[in-house]
CSV table of C-alpha atoms in Angstrom, one decimal:
chain,number,residue,atom,x,y,z
O,9,MET,CA,0.0,0.0,0.0
O,10,ARG,CA,2.7,2.4,1.0
O,11,GLU,CA,4.7,1.4,-2.2
O,12,ASN,CA,1.6,2.4,-4.3
O,13,LEU,CA,1.3,5.7,-2.5
O,14,GLY,CA,4.9,6.3,-3.0
O,15,SER,CA,4.6,5.5,-6.7
O,16,MET,CA,1.6,7.8,-7.1
O,17,SER,CA,3.3,10.6,-5.2
O,18,SER,CA,6.4,10.3,-7.4
O,19,GLN,CA,4.3,10.2,-10.5
O,20,SER,CA,2.4,13.4,-9.5
O,21,MET,CA,5.7,15.1,-8.5
O,22,ALA,CA,7.3,14.3,-11.9
O,23,LEU,CA,4.1,15.6,-13.7
O,24,THR,CA,4.3,18.9,-11.7
O,25,ASP,CA,8.0,19.1,-12.3
O,26,SER,CA,7.6,18.6,-16.1
O,27,MET,CA,5.0,21.5,-16.2
O,28,LYS,CA,5.9,25.0,-17.0
O,29,PRO,CA,4.7,27.9,-14.8
O,30,SER,CA,2.6,29.0,-17.7
O,31,ASP,CA,1.0,25.5,-17.7
O,32,LEU,CA,0.0,25.8,-14.0
O,33,SER,CA,-1.2,29.4,-14.5
O,34,ALA,CA,-3.4,28.2,-17.5
O,35,ASP,CA,-4.7,25.4,-15.4
O,36,LYS,CA,-5.7,27.8,-12.6
O,37,LYS,CA,-7.4,30.1,-15.1
O,38,GLY,CA,-9.2,27.1,-16.5
O,39,ILE,CA,-10.6,26.1,-13.0
O,40,LYS,CA,-11.6,29.8,-12.3
O,41,ARG,CA,-13.3,30.1,-15.7
O,42,LYS,CA,-15.2,26.8,-15.1
O,43,ASN,CA,-16.2,28.1,-11.6
O,44,TRP,CA,-17.6,31.4,-12.7
O,45,ARG,CA,-19.3,29.9,-15.8
O,46,ASN,CA,-21.2,27.4,-13.5
O,47,ARG,CA,-22.3,30.2,-11.1
O,48,LEU,CA,-23.3,32.3,-14.1
O,49,ARG,CA,-25.4,29.5,-15.5
O,50,LEU,CA,-27.0,29.0,-12.1
O,51,MET,CA,-27.8,32.8,-11.8
O,52,TRP,CA,-29.4,32.8,-15.3
O,53,LYS,CA,-31.3,29.6,-14.7
O,54,ASN,CA,-32.8,31.0,-11.4
O,55,SER,CA,-33.7,34.3,-13.1
O,56,SER,CA,-35.6,32.5,-15.9
O,57,LYS,CA,-37.9,31.0,-13.1
O,58,SER,CA,-39.1,34.5,-12.4
O,59,ILE,CA,-41.5,34.2,-15.3
O,60,LEU,CA,-43.7,32.3,-13.0
O,61,LEU,CA,-43.8,35.0,-10.3
O,62,PRO,CA,-46.5,37.7,-10.1
O,63,LYS,CA,-45.6,40.7,-12.4
O,64,LYS,CA,-44.8,43.1,-9.6
O,65,ASN,CA,-42.4,40.6,-8.0
O,66,ARG,CA,-40.8,39.5,-11.2
O,67,SER,CA,-37.0,40.0,-11.7
O,68,TYR,CA,-35.6,40.4,-15.1
O,69,ARG,CA,-32.4,39.4,-16.8
O,70,PRO,CA,-30.1,42.3,-17.7
O,71,SER,CA,-30.4,43.9,-21.1
O,72,VAL,CA,-27.6,44.9,-23.4
O,73,ASP,CA,-28.1,48.5,-22.0
O,74,ASP,CA,-27.8,47.2,-18.5
O,75,VAL,CA,-24.6,45.3,-19.1
O,76,ASN,CA,-23.1,48.2,-21.0
O,77,GLN,CA,-23.9,50.6,-18.1
O,78,TRP,CA,-22.0,48.3,-15.6
O,79,ALA,CA,-18.8,49.4,-17.5
O,80,GLN,CA,-19.5,53.1,-16.8
O,81,SER,CA,-19.0,53.0,-13.0
O,82,LEU,CA,-18.8,50.7,-10.1
O,83,ASP,CA,-21.8,52.5,-8.6
O,84,LYS,CA,-23.9,51.5,-11.6
O,85,LEU,CA,-22.7,48.0,-11.4
O,86,LEU,CA,-23.5,47.6,-7.7
O,87,SER,CA,-26.9,49.3,-8.0
O,88,HIS,CA,-28.1,46.6,-10.3
O,89,LYS,CA,-29.2,43.3,-8.9
O,90,TYR,CA,-27.5,41.1,-11.5
O,91,GLY,CA,-24.6,43.4,-11.9
O,92,LYS,CA,-23.7,43.0,-8.3
O,93,ALA,CA,-24.3,39.3,-8.4
O,94,ALA,CA,-22.0,39.0,-11.4
O,95,PHE,CA,-19.3,41.0,-9.6
O,96,CYS,CA,-19.6,38.7,-6.5
O,97,ILE,CA,-19.1,35.7,-8.8
O,98,PHE,CA,-16.0,37.4,-10.4
O,99,LEU,CA,-14.5,38.2,-6.9
O,100,LYS,CA,-15.2,34.6,-5.7
O,101,SER,CA,-13.4,33.2,-8.7
O,102,GLU,CA,-10.4,35.3,-7.6
O,103,PHE,CA,-10.8,34.4,-3.9
O,104,CYS,CA,-11.2,38.0,-2.8
O,105,GLU,CA,-15.0,38.3,-2.2
O,106,GLU,CA,-14.5,39.7,1.4
O,107,ASN,CA,-14.5,43.3,0.1
O,108,ILE,CA,-17.9,43.2,-1.5
O,109,GLU,CA,-19.3,41.2,1.4
O,110,PHE,CA,-18.2,43.8,3.8
O,111,TRP,CA,-19.5,46.6,1.6
O,112,THR,CA,-23.0,44.9,1.4
O,113,ALA,CA,-23.0,44.2,5.2
O,114,CYS,CA,-22.3,48.0,5.7
O,115,GLU,CA,-25.2,48.8,3.4
O,116,ASP,CA,-27.5,46.6,5.4
O,117,PHE,CA,-26.1,48.1,8.7
O,118,LYS,CA,-27.1,51.6,7.5
O,119,THR,CA,-30.7,50.7,7.2
O,120,LEU,CA,-31.0,49.7,10.9
O,121,THR,CA,-32.7,52.0,13.4
O,122,SER,CA,-33.0,50.0,16.6
O,123,PRO,CA,-30.0,50.6,19.1
O,124,LYS,CA,-30.2,46.9,20.0
O,125,ASP,CA,-30.0,45.9,16.2
O,126,LEU,CA,-27.1,48.3,15.6
O,127,VAL,CA,-25.1,46.8,18.5
O,128,SER,CA,-25.7,43.3,17.3
O,129,LYS,CA,-25.0,43.9,13.7
O,130,ALA,CA,-21.8,46.1,14.4
O,131,ASN,CA,-20.3,43.3,16.5
O,132,THR,CA,-21.2,40.7,13.9
O,133,ILE,CA,-19.4,42.9,11.2
O,134,TYR,CA,-16.4,43.5,13.5
O,135,GLU,CA,-16.0,39.8,14.2
O,136,GLU,CA,-16.3,38.7,10.6
O,137,PHE,CA,-14.3,41.4,8.8
O,138,ILE,CA,-12.5,43.9,11.1
O,139,ARG,CA,-10.7,42.2,14.1
O,140,SER,CA,-7.2,40.8,13.6
O,141,GLU,CA,-7.3,37.3,12.0
O,142,ALA,CA,-11.0,37.7,11.4
O,143,PRO,CA,-12.2,34.9,9.0
O,144,LYS,CA,-12.9,37.6,6.2
O,145,GLU,CA,-10.5,40.2,7.4
O,146,ILE,CA,-10.3,43.2,5.2
O,147,ASN,CA,-7.3,45.5,4.8
O,148,LEU,CA,-7.8,48.6,7.0
O,149,ASP,CA,-5.3,51.0,8.6
O,150,PHE,CA,-4.9,51.1,12.4
O,151,ASN,CA,-6.8,54.4,12.9
O,152,THR,CA,-9.9,53.2,11.0
O,153,LYS,CA,-10.0,49.9,12.8
O,154,ASN,CA,-9.5,51.7,16.2
O,155,ALA,CA,-12.4,54.0,15.6
O,156,ILE,CA,-14.6,51.1,14.8
O,157,GLU,CA,-13.6,49.3,18.0
O,158,GLN,CA,-14.3,52.5,20.0
O,159,SER,CA,-17.8,52.7,18.6
O,160,LEU,CA,-18.9,49.1,19.2
O,161,ASN,CA,-20.7,49.7,22.5
O,162,ALA,CA,-22.9,52.5,21.1
O,163,PRO,CA,-22.6,52.3,17.3
O,164,THR,CA,-24.4,54.7,14.9
O,165,ALA,CA,-25.4,54.2,11.3
O,166,THR,CA,-22.1,55.9,10.2
O,167,SER,CA,-19.8,53.8,12.4
O,168,PHE,CA,-18.5,51.8,9.3
O,169,LEU,CA,-18.7,54.6,6.9
O,170,ALA,CA,-15.0,55.4,6.7
O,171,ALA,CA,-14.1,51.7,6.3
O,172,GLN,CA,-16.8,51.2,3.7
O,173,LYS,CA,-15.4,54.2,1.7
O,174,LYS,CA,-11.9,52.8,1.8
O,175,VAL,CA,-13.1,49.3,0.7
O,176,TYR,CA,-15.2,50.9,-2.1
O,177,SER,CA,-12.2,52.8,-3.3
O,178,LEU,CA,-10.1,49.7,-3.3
O,179,MET,CA,-12.7,47.8,-5.4
O,180,GLU,CA,-13.1,50.8,-7.7
O,181,ASN,CA,-9.4,51.1,-8.5
O,182,ASN,CA,-8.5,47.4,-8.3
O,183,SER,CA,-11.2,44.6,-8.7
O,184,TYR,CA,-13.7,46.6,-10.8
O,185,PRO,CA,-11.3,47.4,-13.8
O,186,ARG,CA,-10.2,43.7,-13.8
O,187,PHE,CA,-13.9,42.7,-13.9
O,188,ILE,CA,-14.7,45.0,-16.9
O,189,HIS,CA,-11.8,43.5,-18.8
O,190,SER,CA,-12.5,39.9,-17.7
O,191,GLU,CA,-13.8,37.0,-19.8
O,192,LEU,CA,-16.7,36.8,-17.4
O,193,TYR,CA,-17.9,40.4,-18.4
O,194,LYS,CA,-17.4,39.6,-22.1
O,195,GLU,CA,-19.5,36.6,-21.5
O,196,LEU,CA,-22.3,38.7,-19.8
O,197,CYS,CA,-22.3,41.0,-22.9
O,198,ALA,CA,-22.6,38.0,-25.2
O,199,VAL,CA,-25.5,36.5,-23.1
O,200,ALA,CA,-27.3,39.9,-22.9
O,201,SER,CA,-27.1,40.2,-26.7
O,202,GLY,CA,-28.1,36.5,-27.3
O,203,LYS,CA,-24.8,35.6,-28.7
O,204,SER,CA,-23.3,33.4,-26.0
O,205,LYS,CA,-22.2,30.0,-26.9
O,206,VAL,CA,-21.9,29.0,-23.3
O,207,ILE,CA,-25.1,30.2,-21.6
O,208,LYS,CA,-28.3,29.8,-23.5
O,209,TYR,CA,-31.5,31.6,-22.9
């Protein structure tokens, strides 16, 4: 049994050794592309079921105009249901979805009015995104982190505003341009215009 395992291990090592860095990079890109295509198919499949819903509750697939508008600004992208969902899919494929998840949590937080709800949600956001070694820790400077920590006992609707602006700016200057130039966005344009060979209406 050990000999078999050793043989398998040496074979896999030999295979890895014979691969060029570009091969490994291409392999990773292939995995990422497969992941976002699967998620995109699921998103479109779920949206097609909306035809069965009452008209006022029906959600619609993005049009060509919608998808084109997403390339105008991050704000327009995030304000559209499917634009935001597509951006989330892209960030997950790059293993950096914590920024959009934090931004969304802050948007939800700003709608709260009850002091009890504000304290509860503030601590949840802090534990998930802000504290050192949080499961989805975002990149914030010491002063911003410290200000949030000081406000946890009596948070207000603006407690996370500075951090949210920093994360938004990071996405706007980093992730968003990559998304607009990605294969995923090109695929979305093709889907909206009915020219996709991957995802059918």
